[in-house]
């Protein structure tokens, strides 16, 4: 190490200009050392603070790893392998945290303490001595000037003594202060080297000690553990890359396949309607009335669950019940401001909802799905197959069949034979068996060009086609405000039978025969087939009032009578052989398409009543309310047969009512 420059202490008393000039150089050097050491102190203090922060962060990391098993993650929170691995990592990191804490202590003692001492003690001492020396030098100069101004002529011993004493004191003070100042400046040349090297030495020794502790903690067992974890990480990364590649390919395939579906109303030729669904989900717009005329539409996600229609708003965890669609009615409706709307009415008619689909395809599929669910097809083992079979039976009308009887015989379960159906003769007694159906053709029942009426004529119409005009009622017009004539109330009160059913009108058509239930079956088949082929889902819901005098179709909202069927003109009644909710009857009316004066019209309805028991009751009511015998005035009743399962009961009921009459 080269020699140290020093100030000559022995020349302090002389205080020559050369000495003062050399002192100025040492003072500049001391100022430079002070500035540099302040910067070095700040840098080393950052190291110390960073080490303290690293020690605290490492300790916090170890603590969080230990608490991983206590966390409850929505996905994958119960991974025992991951928990045990993180527990082992926490132990190792906890040991590293202890090593970092030791390193922080060593840095505080070996690095920060020496440089802090040099900064706070030695450099401040130089500054203090400099100020004291400057004051002593100024006092000495003042004393010399005062001594130099003593007069020769008038010497005053007292004044001279005081001035001489002042010079002595100030010179002594300056000399002593200057010697200590020179000594401190000379010592600073040594201390600056110590102040630089000692903190660095302490820093390096602390780091070496830290790495030695780390090397001792990282044993061979830990190295093997780290190697296994590294292998697991690589395996997870490869699996992730493979999964990402698969997802990217899936995204590309879905983008290509979904391109036509981006249109709100896709082409129905490319995406045919599936009419056999028993479950469906998607967004629909629900109509909410806000006033007498105004309404709002809310977009929600709807899905079917069993026999329920559920709705769920975006962001909700689960859906809520919107409507019970078992035995409900669904039909397309026209809204002034919206397209593709349909209405769902509950089985009791108390609740209804109007919904809007996004496309024509969704519109038809929702209607078909709800219609299938309302028939409780979803309760079967294979719902879609059952729905397809039921819908196919309706579509079979477009395929010519050689015989009507063969088609119905194929629908009956094996081992069952059709019992003979009974009808009344002109004298009112039970008639003989019907003619052999093997020779009965379709044209003998319904003419091929017979039009089908799918809706009920408005009650304000003067002439209602298909409605029988009984004596005393032919020229009477129904009041559209629900008010009836003067004799209506008395007729209703005097009537022994007064039963109400909720029904939906499917359609009506003129028939050529009225002497066998197969006429009703064939009419049902053609009307259902026509509805399926032409996508007609609208059905008019009414209340069917059965009395001893007539059958009335009443509007459930306004209580206006839509149609009246006098019982003397109801000549035939039957229910569907498989779906007991379907029933129909034949009404003999005056006028029609035929050249004769009398014609027969078959009306088909779907009842809301659930189960066969209620329909049997309905058939008995109509049978019991049948027309009186035209050839006799004794009031004998006509028994109208319904289905094969009901004929024997109806016969007994008719005989019973005959005996009572």
Short mmCIF file of C-alpha atoms in Angstrom, two decimals, residues 305-309 323-329 344-348 370 372-379 504 581 608 610:
data_model
loop_
_atom_site.label_atom_id
_atom_site.label_comp_id
_atom_site.label_asym_id
_atom_site.label_seq_id
_atom_site.Cartn_x
_atom_site.Cartn_y
_atom_site.Cartn_z
CA UNK A 305 -86.60 -30.23 -15.91
CA UNK A 306 -88.99 -33.13 -15.82
CA UNK A 307 -92.46 -31.64 -16.05
CA UNK A 308 -91.34 -28.14 -15.06
CA UNK A 309 -90.20 -25.13 -17.05
CA UNK A 323 -94.38 -22.96 -14.74
CA UNK A 324 -95.62 -26.51 -14.31
CA UNK A 325 -96.02 -27.76 -17.88
CA UNK A 326 -97.59 -31.15 -17.11
CA UNK A 327 -100.92 -31.29 -18.94
CA UNK A 328 -100.44 -27.71 -20.10
CA UNK A 329 -101.41 -26.28 -23.45
CA UNK A 344 -98.05 -21.66 -22.46
CA UNK A 345 -101.20 -22.11 -20.38
CA UNK A 346 -101.23 -24.21 -17.21
CA UNK A 347 -103.53 -27.21 -16.92
CA UNK A 348 -106.02 -25.27 -14.77
CA UNK A 370 -93.45 -28.52 -24.30
CA UNK A 372 -94.34 -33.67 -25.64
CA UNK A 373 -93.72 -32.90 -21.96
CA UNK A 374 -97.36 -31.99 -21.41
CA UNK A 375 -98.24 -35.51 -22.56
CA UNK A 376 -95.83 -36.82 -19.87
CA UNK A 377 -93.72 -38.62 -22.47
CA UNK A 378 -90.63 -37.80 -20.40
CA UNK A 379 -91.76 -40.37 -17.79
CA UNK A 504 -108.87 -27.28 -26.34
CA UNK A 581 -107.26 -36.95 -23.41
CA UNK A 608 -107.18 -30.95 -19.65
CA UNK A 610 -105.73 -35.99 -16.27
#
